[in-house]
mmCIF file of C-alpha atoms in Angstrom:
data_model
loop_
_atom_site.group_PDB
_atom_site.id
_atom_site.type_symbol
_atom_site.label_atom_id
_atom_site.label_comp_id
_atom_site.label_asym_id
_atom_site.label_seq_id
_atom_site.Cartn_x
_atom_site.Cartn_y
_atom_site.Cartn_z
ATOM 1 C CA MET A 11 -0.022 0.000 0.021
ATOM 2 C CA ARG A 12 2.907 2.361 0.584
ATOM 3 C CA GLU A 13 3.818 2.147 -3.005
ATOM 4 C CA TYR A 14 0.316 3.011 -4.175
ATOM 5 C CA THR A 15 0.297 5.982 -1.813
ATOM 6 C CA LEU A 16 3.600 7.166 -3.168
ATOM 7 C CA ILE A 17 2.344 6.965 -6.744
ATOM 8 C CA ALA A 18 -0.788 8.866 -5.897
ATOM 9 C CA LEU A 19 1.193 11.514 -3.997
ATOM 10 C CA VAL A 20 3.585 12.024 -6.859
ATOM 11 C CA ALA A 21 0.854 12.381 -9.438
ATOM 12 C CA ALA A 22 -1.028 14.826 -7.027
ATOM 13 C CA ALA A 23 2.025 16.915 -6.268
ATOM 14 C CA VAL A 24 3.043 17.309 -9.892
ATOM 15 C CA THR A 25 -0.457 18.066 -11.027
ATOM 16 C CA TYR A 26 -1.009 20.667 -8.172
ATOM 17 C CA LEU A 27 2.408 22.451 -8.792
ATOM 18 C CA LEU A 28 2.093 22.724 -12.470
ATOM 19 C CA VAL A 29 -1.514 24.102 -12.574
ATOM 20 C CA PRO A 30 -0.469 27.737 -11.917
ATOM 21 C CA LEU A 31 2.061 27.555 -14.720
ATOM 22 C CA VAL A 32 -0.538 26.018 -17.056
ATOM 23 C CA ARG A 33 -3.002 28.785 -16.089
ATOM 24 C CA VAL A 34 -0.399 31.478 -17.028
ATOM 25 C CA PHE A 35 0.195 29.725 -20.234
ATOM 26 C CA ALA A 36 -3.499 29.439 -21.045
ATOM 27 C CA LEU A 37 -3.957 33.100 -20.450
ATOM 28 C CA ARG A 38 -1.050 34.108 -22.677
ATOM 29 C CA ILE A 39 -2.255 32.100 -25.572
ATOM 30 C CA GLY A 40 -5.854 33.351 -25.191
ATOM 31 C CA ALA A 41 -7.376 30.110 -23.968
ATOM 32 C CA ALA A 42 -9.742 32.063 -21.645
ATOM 33 C CA PRO A 43 -12.830 32.947 -23.744
ATOM 34 C CA GLU A 44 -15.124 35.882 -23.550
ATOM 35 C CA ILE A 45 -18.377 35.390 -21.551
ATOM 36 C CA ARG A 46 -21.197 34.503 -23.787
ATOM 37 C CA GLU A 47 -24.881 35.343 -23.217
ATOM 38 C CA ARG A 48 -25.773 31.709 -22.430
ATOM 39 C CA ASP A 49 -22.938 31.224 -19.896
ATOM 40 C CA VAL A 50 -23.705 31.309 -16.207
ATOM 41 C CA HIS A 51 -20.145 32.050 -15.064
ATOM 42 C CA THR A 52 -19.250 35.830 -14.921
ATOM 43 C CA VAL A 53 -15.422 35.761 -14.889
ATOM 44 C CA ARG A 54 -13.214 34.750 -17.770
ATOM 45 C CA THR A 55 -11.475 31.619 -16.670
ATOM 46 C CA PRO A 56 -8.616 29.816 -18.376
ATOM 47 C CA ARG A 57 -8.849 26.174 -19.313
ATOM 48 C CA LEU A 58 -6.202 23.627 -20.361
ATOM 49 C CA GLY A 59 -5.794 22.351 -16.843
ATOM 50 C CA GLY A 60 -5.606 18.832 -18.403
ATOM 51 C CA LEU A 61 -1.995 19.673 -19.407
ATOM 52 C CA ALA A 62 -0.967 19.626 -15.751
ATOM 53 C CA MET A 63 -2.959 16.510 -15.223
ATOM 54 C CA TYR A 64 -1.109 14.762 -18.038
ATOM 55 C CA ALA A 65 2.163 15.689 -16.527
ATOM 56 C CA GLY A 66 1.018 14.318 -13.197
ATOM 57 C CA MET A 67 0.008 11.105 -14.934
ATOM 58 C CA MET A 68 3.415 10.762 -16.559
ATOM 59 C CA ALA A 69 5.182 11.448 -13.266
ATOM 60 C CA GLY A 70 3.059 8.900 -11.408
ATOM 61 C CA LEU A 71 3.613 6.247 -14.104
ATOM 62 C CA PHE A 72 7.319 6.902 -14.260
ATOM 63 C CA VAL A 73 7.717 6.450 -10.472
ATOM 64 C CA ALA A 74 5.521 3.408 -10.548
ATOM 65 C CA SER A 75 7.667 1.712 -13.102
ATOM 66 C CA LYS A 76 10.717 2.187 -10.954
ATOM 67 C CA LEU A 77 9.295 0.796 -7.731
ATOM 68 C CA ASP A 78 10.437 -2.673 -6.536
ATOM 69 C CA HIS A 79 7.026 -4.342 -6.445
ATOM 70 C CA ILE A 80 4.737 -2.399 -8.744
ATOM 71 C CA GLY A 81 7.255 -2.006 -11.490
ATOM 72 C CA PRO A 82 7.484 -5.685 -12.437
ATOM 73 C CA LYS A 83 3.677 -5.757 -12.519
ATOM 74 C CA LEU A 84 3.610 -2.912 -15.099
ATOM 75 C CA ALA A 85 6.214 -4.786 -17.082
ATOM 76 C CA ASP A 86 4.141 -8.062 -16.974
ATOM 77 C CA SER A 87 3.969 -9.355 -20.576
ATOM 78 C CA ARG A 88 0.507 -10.835 -19.930
ATOM 79 C CA MET A 89 -0.944 -7.290 -20.312
ATOM 80 C CA GLY A 90 0.063 -4.778 -22.981
ATOM 81 C CA ASP A 91 3.237 -6.753 -23.810
ATOM 82 C CA GLY A 92 4.760 -5.368 -20.745
ATOM 83 C CA LYS A 93 4.491 -1.767 -22.122
ATOM 84 C CA THR A 94 1.486 -0.486 -20.207
ATOM 85 C CA VAL A 95 3.279 2.716 -19.356
ATOM 86 C CA ILE A 96 4.241 3.469 -22.875
ATOM 87 C CA ALA A 97 0.799 2.609 -24.170
ATOM 88 C CA LEU A 98 -0.857 4.994 -21.606
ATOM 89 C CA ALA A 99 1.619 7.724 -22.354
ATOM 90 C CA LEU A 100 0.994 7.603 -26.086
ATOM 91 C CA ALA A 101 -2.770 7.251 -25.912
ATOM 92 C CA GLY A 102 -2.873 10.015 -23.377
ATOM 93 C CA GLY A 103 -0.764 12.232 -25.553
ATOM 94 C CA VAL A 104 -3.118 11.790 -28.464
ATOM 95 C CA ILE A 105 -6.130 12.713 -26.228
ATOM 96 C CA VAL A 106 -4.271 15.704 -24.762
ATOM 97 C CA LEU A 107 -3.339 17.041 -28.203
ATOM 98 C CA ILE A 108 -6.909 16.720 -29.477
ATOM 99 C CA GLY A 109 -8.335 18.346 -26.272
ATOM 100 C CA PHE A 110 -5.747 21.095 -26.351
ATOM 101 C CA LEU A 111 -6.712 22.046 -29.978
ATOM 102 C CA ASP A 112 -10.394 21.868 -29.011
ATOM 103 C CA ASP A 113 -9.945 23.989 -25.930
ATOM 104 C CA TRP A 114 -7.873 26.572 -27.825
ATOM 105 C CA TRP A 115 -9.586 26.823 -31.337
ATOM 106 C CA GLY A 116 -12.627 24.573 -31.098
ATOM 107 C CA MET A 117 -13.047 21.317 -33.040
ATOM 108 C CA ASP A 118 -15.818 19.465 -34.803
ATOM 109 C CA ALA A 119 -17.372 16.661 -32.795
ATOM 110 C CA PHE A 120 -16.526 14.015 -35.303
ATOM 111 C CA ILE A 121 -12.886 15.007 -35.509
ATOM 112 C CA LYS A 122 -12.701 14.598 -31.726
ATOM 113 C CA LEU A 123 -14.409 11.306 -31.973
ATOM 114 C CA GLY A 124 -11.730 10.290 -34.510
ATOM 115 C CA GLY A 125 -9.046 11.266 -32.087
ATOM 116 C CA GLN A 126 -10.659 9.287 -29.274
ATOM 117 C CA ILE A 127 -10.768 6.206 -31.499
ATOM 118 C CA ALA A 128 -7.201 6.757 -32.432
ATOM 119 C CA ALA A 129 -6.187 6.842 -28.743
ATOM 120 C CA ALA A 130 -8.170 3.631 -28.028
ATOM 121 C CA GLY A 131 -6.534 2.148 -31.192
ATOM 122 C CA LEU A 132 -3.103 2.803 -29.573
ATOM 123 C CA LEU A 133 -4.076 0.860 -26.474
ATOM 124 C CA VAL A 134 -5.151 -2.014 -28.814
ATOM 125 C CA ALA A 135 -1.842 -1.767 -30.800
ATOM 126 C CA PHE A 136 -0.034 -2.365 -27.472
ATOM 127 C CA LYS A 137 -2.331 -5.272 -26.754
ATOM 128 C CA LEU A 138 -3.888 -3.425 -23.812
ATOM 129 C CA THR A 139 -7.392 -4.857 -24.520
ATOM 130 C CA LEU A 140 -10.268 -6.588 -22.809
ATOM 131 C CA LEU A 141 -9.210 -10.243 -22.904
ATOM 132 C CA TRP A 142 -12.498 -11.934 -21.766
ATOM 133 C CA VAL A 143 -16.109 -11.172 -20.837
ATOM 134 C CA PRO A 144 -17.434 -12.492 -17.416
ATOM 135 C CA LEU A 145 -20.651 -14.451 -17.027
ATOM 136 C CA PRO A 146 -22.902 -14.424 -13.967
ATOM 137 C CA ASN A 147 -22.293 -18.164 -13.374
ATOM 138 C CA GLY A 148 -18.574 -17.638 -12.774
ATOM 139 C CA ASN A 149 -17.394 -18.680 -16.213
ATOM 140 C CA THR A 150 -15.730 -16.416 -18.825
ATOM 141 C CA ILE A 151 -15.869 -15.947 -22.571
ATOM 142 C CA SER A 152 -12.509 -15.489 -24.186
ATOM 143 C CA LEU A 153 -12.579 -12.817 -26.967
ATOM 144 C CA ASP A 154 -10.869 -13.137 -30.300
ATOM 145 C CA SER A 155 -8.670 -10.367 -31.486
ATOM 146 C CA THR A 156 -11.560 -8.637 -33.477
ATOM 147 C CA LEU A 157 -13.900 -8.569 -30.574
ATOM 148 C CA GLN A 158 -11.095 -7.441 -28.199
ATOM 149 C CA THR A 159 -10.414 -4.471 -30.504
ATOM 150 C CA ILE A 160 -14.041 -3.485 -30.985
ATOM 151 C CA ILE A 161 -15.088 -3.783 -27.265
ATOM 152 C CA THR A 162 -11.983 -2.028 -26.017
ATOM 153 C CA ILE A 163 -12.546 0.912 -28.361
ATOM 154 C CA LEU A 164 -16.224 1.051 -27.326
ATOM 155 C CA ILE A 165 -15.280 1.069 -23.632
ATOM 156 C CA VAL A 166 -12.690 3.878 -24.106
ATOM 157 C CA VAL A 167 -14.939 6.090 -26.238
ATOM 158 C CA VAL A 168 -17.962 5.670 -23.986
ATOM 159 C CA ALA A 169 -15.904 6.390 -20.772
ATOM 160 C CA ILE A 170 -14.287 9.428 -22.346
ATOM 161 C CA ASN A 171 -17.634 10.966 -23.352
ATOM 162 C CA ALA A 172 -19.462 10.094 -20.156
ATOM 163 C CA VAL A 173 -16.765 11.927 -18.147
ATOM 164 C CA ASN A 174 -16.680 14.792 -20.599
ATOM 165 C CA PHE A 175 -20.479 14.928 -20.381
ATOM 166 C CA VAL A 176 -20.645 15.277 -16.688
ATOM 167 C CA ASP A 177 -18.065 17.972 -16.672
ATOM 168 C CA GLY A 178 -20.511 20.838 -16.005
ATOM 169 C CA LEU A 179 -19.638 22.333 -12.581
ATOM 170 C CA ASP A 180 -16.442 23.385 -10.904
ATOM 171 C CA GLY A 181 -14.878 20.332 -9.464
ATOM 172 C CA LEU A 182 -17.639 17.937 -10.567
ATOM 173 C CA ALA A 183 -15.813 15.651 -13.058
ATOM 174 C CA ALA A 184 -12.616 15.487 -11.134
ATOM 175 C CA GLY A 185 -14.440 14.582 -7.947
ATOM 176 C CA ILE A 186 -16.678 11.947 -9.551
ATOM 177 C CA VAL A 187 -13.875 10.265 -11.376
ATOM 178 C CA CYS A 188 -11.783 10.349 -8.246
ATOM 179 C CA ILE A 189 -14.621 8.541 -6.345
ATOM 180 C CA ALA A 190 -14.880 6.058 -9.304
ATOM 181 C CA ALA A 191 -11.119 5.448 -9.149
ATOM 182 C CA LEU A 192 -11.144 4.911 -5.338
ATOM 183 C CA ALA A 193 -13.977 2.372 -5.712
ATOM 184 C CA THR A 194 -12.171 0.525 -8.451
ATOM 185 C CA PHE A 195 -9.002 0.498 -6.372
ATOM 186 C CA ALA A 196 -10.757 -0.855 -3.325
ATOM 187 C CA TRP A 197 -12.478 -3.478 -5.259
ATOM 188 C CA THR A 198 -9.289 -4.613 -7.080
ATOM 189 C CA ILE A 199 -7.292 -4.773 -3.833
ATOM 190 C CA ALA A 200 -10.080 -6.799 -2.243
ATOM 191 C CA LEU A 201 -10.404 -9.119 -5.116
ATOM 192 C CA THR A 202 -6.667 -9.900 -5.750
ATOM 193 C CA ASP A 203 -6.064 -10.358 -2.000
ATOM 194 C CA SER A 204 -8.949 -12.840 -1.623
ATOM 195 C CA MET A 205 -7.587 -14.871 -4.509
ATOM 196 C CA ASP A 206 -4.170 -15.053 -2.839
ATOM 197 C CA GLN A 207 -2.635 -13.018 -5.720
ATOM 198 C CA GLY A 208 -1.360 -10.333 -3.403
ATOM 199 C CA ARG A 209 -2.318 -6.660 -3.537
ATOM 200 C CA LEU A 210 -0.193 -5.716 -6.430
ATOM 201 C CA SER A 211 -1.895 -5.264 -9.814
ATOM 202 C CA ILE A 212 -1.785 -3.008 -12.919
ATOM 203 C CA THR A 213 -5.360 -1.836 -12.375
ATOM 204 C CA ALA A 214 -4.592 -0.692 -8.846
ATOM 205 C CA ALA A 215 -1.474 1.161 -9.973
ATOM 206 C CA ILE A 216 -3.459 2.977 -12.694
ATOM 207 C CA THR A 217 -6.199 3.982 -10.486
ATOM 208 C CA ALA A 218 -3.718 5.228 -7.885
ATOM 209 C CA VAL A 219 -2.256 7.547 -10.567
ATOM 210 C CA LEU A 220 -5.776 8.713 -11.533
ATOM 211 C CA ILE A 221 -6.774 9.422 -7.910
ATOM 212 C CA GLY A 222 -3.539 11.541 -7.515
ATOM 213 C CA MET A 223 -4.236 13.394 -10.767
ATOM 214 C CA CYS A 224 -7.798 14.343 -9.625
ATOM 215 C CA LEU A 225 -6.750 15.238 -6.017
ATOM 216 C CA GLY A 226 -3.942 17.428 -7.282
ATOM 217 C CA PHE A 227 -6.325 19.307 -9.669
ATOM 218 C CA LEU A 228 -9.301 19.800 -7.347
ATOM 219 C CA PRO A 229 -7.858 22.522 -5.108
ATOM 220 C CA HIS A 230 -7.600 24.814 -8.135
ATOM 221 C CA ASN A 231 -10.881 23.740 -9.701
ATOM 222 C CA PHE A 232 -13.333 23.630 -6.829
ATOM 223 C CA HIS A 233 -15.753 26.512 -6.899
ATOM 224 C CA PRO A 234 -14.864 29.222 -7.552
ATOM 225 C CA ALA A 235 -12.526 27.594 -10.147
ATOM 226 C CA LYS A 236 -9.246 29.317 -10.987
ATOM 227 C CA ILE A 237 -8.908 27.111 -14.063
ATOM 228 C CA PHE A 238 -10.960 24.494 -15.926
ATOM 229 C CA MET A 239 -9.588 21.139 -16.955
ATOM 230 C CA GLY A 240 -11.074 21.595 -20.382
ATOM 231 C CA ASP A 241 -11.591 18.720 -22.865
ATOM 232 C CA THR A 242 -7.866 18.225 -22.395
ATOM 233 C CA GLY A 243 -8.368 16.971 -18.881
ATOM 234 C CA ALA A 244 -11.968 15.551 -19.124
ATOM 235 C CA MET A 245 -11.035 13.207 -21.998
ATOM 236 C CA LEU A 246 -7.667 12.332 -20.345
ATOM 237 C CA ILE A 247 -9.245 11.122 -17.080
ATOM 238 C CA GLY A 248 -11.898 9.360 -18.952
ATOM 239 C CA LEU A 249 -9.227 7.447 -20.933
ATOM 240 C CA VAL A 250 -7.314 6.526 -17.768
ATOM 241 C CA LEU A 251 -10.471 5.272 -16.131
ATOM 242 C CA ALA A 252 -11.405 3.258 -19.133
ATOM 243 C CA THR A 253 -7.875 1.737 -19.116
ATOM 244 C CA SER A 254 -8.365 0.596 -15.612
ATOM 245 C CA VAL A 255 -11.528 -1.227 -16.696
ATOM 246 C CA VAL A 256 -9.756 -2.965 -19.608
ATOM 247 C CA THR A 257 -6.667 -4.000 -17.532
ATOM 248 C CA VAL A 258 -8.794 -5.920 -14.961
ATOM 249 C CA THR A 259 -8.969 -8.935 -17.247
ATOM 250 C CA GLY A 260 -5.139 -9.142 -17.428
ATOM 251 C CA THR A 261 -4.672 -8.368 -13.823
ATOM 252 C CA VAL A 262 -6.902 -11.106 -12.293
ATOM 253 C CA ASP A 263 -6.794 -14.833 -13.231
ATOM 254 C CA TYR A 264 -10.203 -16.108 -12.261
ATOM 255 C CA ASN A 265 -10.016 -19.580 -13.652
ATOM 256 C CA GLY A 266 -9.312 -21.827 -10.739
ATOM 257 C CA ALA A 267 -8.149 -19.011 -8.512
ATOM 258 C CA ALA A 268 -8.614 -19.656 -4.812
ATOM 259 C CA GLY A 269 -11.282 -17.449 -3.285
ATOM 260 C CA ALA A 270 -12.830 -16.538 -6.623
ATOM 261 C CA SER A 271 -16.232 -17.502 -5.394
ATOM 262 C CA ASP A 272 -15.816 -16.029 -1.903
ATOM 263 C CA ILE A 273 -15.504 -12.374 -2.866
ATOM 264 C CA ASN A 274 -19.030 -12.342 -4.126
ATOM 265 C CA ARG A 275 -21.808 -14.592 -5.569
ATOM 266 C CA PHE A 276 -21.686 -13.127 -8.967
ATOM 267 C CA PRO A 277 -18.032 -13.517 -8.895
ATOM 268 C CA VAL A 278 -16.543 -12.162 -12.163
ATOM 269 C CA VAL A 279 -19.171 -9.659 -13.256
ATOM 270 C CA LEU A 280 -18.168 -6.845 -10.908
ATOM 271 C CA PRO A 281 -14.678 -6.061 -12.283
ATOM 272 C CA ILE A 282 -16.215 -4.976 -15.543
ATOM 273 C CA LEU A 283 -19.433 -3.553 -14.188
ATOM 274 C CA LEU A 284 -18.038 -1.626 -11.263
ATOM 275 C CA PRO A 285 -16.478 1.258 -13.055
ATOM 276 C CA LEU A 286 -19.499 1.539 -15.297
ATOM 277 C CA ALA A 287 -21.820 1.230 -12.424
ATOM 278 C CA VAL A 288 -19.986 4.039 -10.625
ATOM 279 C CA MET A 289 -20.334 6.165 -13.716
ATOM 280 C CA VAL A 290 -24.057 5.496 -13.839
ATOM 281 C CA LEU A 291 -24.616 9.214 -13.041
ATOM 282 C CA PRO A 292 -22.880 10.666 -16.011
ATOM 283 C CA LEU A 293 -24.067 7.795 -18.253
ATOM 284 C CA ALA A 294 -27.704 8.286 -17.205
ATOM 285 C CA ASP A 295 -27.324 12.091 -17.678
ATOM 286 C CA LEU A 296 -26.026 11.467 -21.178
ATOM 287 C CA ILE A 297 -28.943 9.152 -22.044
ATOM 288 C CA MET A 298 -31.671 11.403 -20.595
ATOM 289 C CA ALA A 299 -30.220 14.370 -22.368
ATOM 290 C CA VAL A 300 -30.375 12.663 -25.758
ATOM 291 C CA VAL A 301 -33.980 11.447 -24.990
ATOM 292 C CA ARG A 302 -34.975 14.967 -23.737
ATOM 293 C CA ARG A 303 -33.641 16.829 -26.662
ATOM 294 C CA THR A 304 -34.982 14.538 -29.330
ATOM 295 C CA SER A 305 -38.467 14.500 -27.564
ATOM 296 C CA TYR A 306 -38.440 18.278 -27.976
ATOM 297 C CA GLY A 307 -37.662 17.940 -31.644
ATOM 298 C CA LYS A 308 -34.096 19.207 -31.131
ATOM 299 C CA SER A 309 -30.755 17.774 -32.159
ATOM 300 C CA PRO A 310 -29.208 15.476 -29.563
ATOM 301 C CA PHE A 311 -26.187 17.661 -29.939
ATOM 302 C CA ALA A 312 -28.038 20.913 -29.068
ATOM 303 C CA PRO A 313 -27.036 22.471 -25.788
ATOM 304 C CA ASP A 314 -29.609 22.900 -22.992
ATOM 305 C CA ARG A 315 -29.976 23.461 -19.190
ATOM 306 C CA GLY A 316 -31.610 20.177 -18.512
ATOM 307 C CA HIS A 317 -28.635 18.349 -16.900
ATOM 308 C CA LEU A 318 -28.797 16.940 -13.387
ATOM 309 C CA HIS A 319 -26.508 19.661 -11.998
ATOM 310 C CA HIS A 320 -28.689 22.308 -13.687
ATOM 311 C CA ARG A 321 -31.856 20.968 -12.096
ATOM 312 C CA LEU A 322 -30.208 20.982 -8.656
ATOM 313 C CA LEU A 323 -29.146 24.646 -9.224
ATOM 314 C CA GLN A 324 -32.692 25.498 -10.407
ATOM 315 C CA VAL A 325 -34.313 24.147 -7.208
ATOM 316 C CA GLY A 326 -32.218 26.533 -5.140
ATOM 317 C CA HIS A 327 -29.008 24.648 -4.267
ATOM 318 C CA SER A 328 -25.815 26.636 -4.322
ATOM 319 C CA HIS A 329 -22.983 25.774 -6.721
ATOM 320 C CA ARG A 330 -20.896 24.039 -3.926
ATOM 321 C CA ARG A 331 -23.863 22.231 -2.532
ATOM 322 C CA THR A 332 -24.947 20.878 -5.845
ATOM 323 C CA VAL A 333 -21.464 19.492 -6.398
ATOM 324 C CA LEU A 334 -21.288 17.996 -2.820
ATOM 325 C CA ILE A 335 -24.707 16.351 -3.356
ATOM 326 C CA MET A 336 -23.510 14.673 -6.616
ATOM 327 C CA TYR A 337 -20.312 13.648 -4.781
ATOM 328 C CA ALA A 338 -22.317 12.117 -2.013
ATOM 329 C CA TRP A 339 -24.649 10.264 -4.421
ATOM 330 C CA THR A 340 -21.702 8.823 -6.288
ATOM 331 C CA PHE A 341 -19.851 7.876 -3.162
ATOM 332 C CA LEU A 342 -22.865 6.167 -1.529
ATOM 333 C CA PHE A 343 -23.662 4.295 -4.704
ATOM 334 C CA ALA A 344 -19.997 3.245 -5.208
ATOM 335 C CA ALA A 345 -19.587 2.188 -1.641
ATOM 336 C CA THR A 346 -22.798 0.170 -1.769
ATOM 337 C CA VAL A 347 -21.752 -1.665 -4.875
ATOM 338 C CA VAL A 348 -18.267 -2.509 -3.539
ATOM 339 C CA GLY A 349 -19.661 -3.463 -0.236
ATOM 340 C CA LEU A 350 -22.303 -5.818 -1.836
ATOM 341 C CA SER A 351 -19.605 -7.426 -3.915
ATOM 342 C CA VAL A 352 -17.239 -8.061 -1.062
ATOM 343 C CA GLY A 353 -19.928 -9.065 1.396
ATOM 344 C CA GLY A 354 -21.398 -11.589 -0.976
ATOM 345 C CA VAL A 355 -24.997 -11.166 -2.219
ATOM 346 C CA PRO A 356 -27.259 -12.819 -4.835
ATOM 347 C CA LEU A 357 -26.852 -11.609 -8.441
ATOM 348 C CA ILE A 358 -30.319 -10.004 -8.336
ATOM 349 C CA VAL A 359 -29.303 -7.388 -5.778
ATOM 350 C CA PHE A 360 -26.914 -5.738 -8.140
ATOM 351 C CA PRO A 361 -29.455 -4.718 -10.856
ATOM 352 C CA VAL A 362 -31.981 -3.725 -8.148
ATOM 353 C CA VAL A 363 -29.394 -1.235 -6.657
ATOM 354 C CA VAL A 364 -28.705 0.109 -10.029
ATOM 355 C CA LEU A 365 -32.421 0.424 -10.818
ATOM 356 C CA LEU A 366 -33.131 2.240 -7.653
ATOM 357 C CA ALA A 367 -30.372 4.598 -8.239
ATOM 358 C CA LEU A 368 -31.536 5.401 -11.726
ATOM 359 C CA VAL A 369 -35.114 6.013 -10.388
ATOM 360 C CA VAL A 370 -33.712 8.591 -8.049
ATOM 361 C CA LEU A 371 -31.954 10.284 -10.909
ATOM 362 C CA VAL A 372 -35.060 10.266 -13.033
ATOM 363 C CA MET A 373 -37.109 11.711 -10.164
ATOM 364 C CA MET A 374 -34.548 14.591 -9.882
ATOM 365 C CA GLY A 375 -35.305 15.423 -13.516
ATOM 366 C CA LEU A 376 -39.070 15.094 -13.733
ATOM 367 C CA PRO A 377 -39.948 18.708 -12.590
ATOM 368 C CA VAL A 378 -37.682 20.259 -15.206
ATOM 369 C CA TRP A 379 -38.876 17.960 -18.007
ATOM 370 C CA ARG A 380 -42.518 18.995 -17.393
ATOM 371 C CA SER A 381 -41.663 22.678 -17.576
ATOM 372 C CA GLY A 382 -38.949 22.314 -20.211
ATOM 373 C CA ARG A 383 -41.074 22.710 -23.256
ATOM 374 C CA GLY A 384 -41.828 26.282 -22.227
ATOM 375 C CA GLY A 385 -38.272 27.204 -22.252
ATOM 376 C CA ARG A 386 -36.106 26.183 -19.239
ATOM 377 C CA GLY A 387 -35.557 22.543 -20.354
ATOM 378 C CA GLY A 388 -34.718 23.563 -23.879
ATOM 379 C CA GLY A 389 -32.609 26.590 -23.085
ATOM 380 C CA ALA A 390 -28.954 27.065 -23.699
ATOM 381 C CA HIS A 391 -26.619 24.990 -21.688
ATOM 382 C CA ALA A 392 -24.977 26.715 -18.844
ATOM 383 C CA SER A 393 -21.608 25.787 -19.788
ATOM 384 C CA GLY A 394 -18.743 28.202 -20.538
ATOM 385 C CA ARG A 395 -17.199 25.707 -22.922
ATOM 386 C CA GLY A 396 -16.832 26.199 -26.431
ATOM 387 C CA PRO A 397 -17.452 23.189 -28.382
ATOM 388 C CA ALA A 398 -19.608 22.194 -25.596
ATOM 389 C CA PRO A 399 -20.419 21.078 -22.151
ATOM 390 C CA ASP A 400 -21.665 17.869 -23.695
ATOM 391 C CA SER A 401 -18.588 17.355 -25.734
ATOM 392 C CA GLY A 402 -18.444 14.056 -27.410
ATOM 393 C CA PRO A 403 -20.119 12.186 -30.114
ATOM 394 C CA ALA A 404 -23.260 11.609 -28.088
ATOM 395 C CA ALA A 405 -23.961 15.165 -27.140
ATOM 396 C CA GLU A 406 -21.857 17.843 -28.643
ATOM 397 C CA ASP A 407 -22.631 21.514 -28.949
ATOM 398 C CA PRO A 408 -21.696 23.096 -32.317
ATOM 399 C CA PRO A 409 -18.215 24.409 -32.236
ATOM 400 C CA VAL A 410 -18.008 28.089 -31.386
ATOM 401 C CA PRO A 411 -14.748 29.748 -32.230
ATOM 402 C CA GLY A 412 -12.947 31.242 -29.240
ATOM 403 C CA ALA A 413 -15.565 29.710 -26.855
ATOM 404 C CA ALA A 414 -14.656 28.259 -23.438
ATOM 405 C CA THR A 415 -14.184 24.613 -22.933
ATOM 406 C CA SER A 416 -14.355 23.139 -19.471
ATOM 407 C CA SER A 417 -14.236 21.832 -16.430
ATOM 408 C CA ARG A 418 -16.508 23.591 -17.133
ATOM 409 C CA ALA A 419 -17.386 27.148 -16.426
ATOM 410 C CA SER A 420 -17.724 28.676 -13.088
ATOM 411 C CA ALA A 421 -21.263 28.973 -11.967
ATOM 412 C CA ALA A 422 -22.476 26.054 -13.912
ATOM 413 C CA THR A 423 -19.194 24.686 -15.172
ATOM 414 C CA GLY A 424 -15.881 23.701 -13.936
#
């Protein structure tokens, strides 16, 4: 555990210390857009905070690769041909480049989608792919190279856009992803330990780096934000979170492993479902936005003020309280899922928990949906971001030259 703590501290320290320099750089190149009529924030705030997060990621991975115990795990040829660090560095580099150009100049949604697929393709090229799919009865289905490629790319693209989609308030995306990473870390440690495989794993190392990146950025990004992570950061942490999902299948050997059936009674489903379950909030928000917009006869890419965080703001919660409410919801849900999996429960309990959580989310949105046709629900999105608060192929605002881009914009973004 000391090595994981060291990795997280290094990633956090580098990210935290570099953010002020990145902020100065963003201001000098003009990556702090003018306030638009539809924006809620009132102060021009620079973005590109993701550059500092990428540096933190690289520092954390470098230190991890040099450690006595975790280093050999990252060099294990069973996952990524032993080049996990290089694969993440290159894929992250592609994402950061695309995000930087989008944050600075603005970029078409489909070009960004192409960049996301290219980054996922790099992971595949280094054989950092999903190796098998779990079944509820404890068996697994091995994937051929074609299915490994398709499913891995799908996981990466969905995770990137889900994180980018929820990035609508100061500190919101970084906090939610940090909670997701903590849950995945705890689950992985419990799982490998129960199988007598020790507590060392590639997945745990990656999530430790991700936790550090988010914690190092949050002090600068929590309301009132001094800088936004931008698409540069939102897409990067989505990529790293997706990589933690993919590496689970190379980290844990279920077949015949001791304790495989003791950790839970739906033994191998959780490693794949847990990160996705923790992200049920951004994923549900994405799905509801598409349904909402199309039901109003609008494009699914059209911006609006119907997101979950906007609804909480509209009913009178302050910016900080709204973010803390969503933190609490995510934490309780993640802790419940991890607790149920470790404690051992019937398979039916998991979908019931997810269903109840989704009902709560839908109930939060009903009042705005009923009044939305008159204007509020179909209004402009309260983001200060340029190409969009809902950047990504599933919900992208039309690119606006010189517009702000994210984490997301002060009073309703960050």
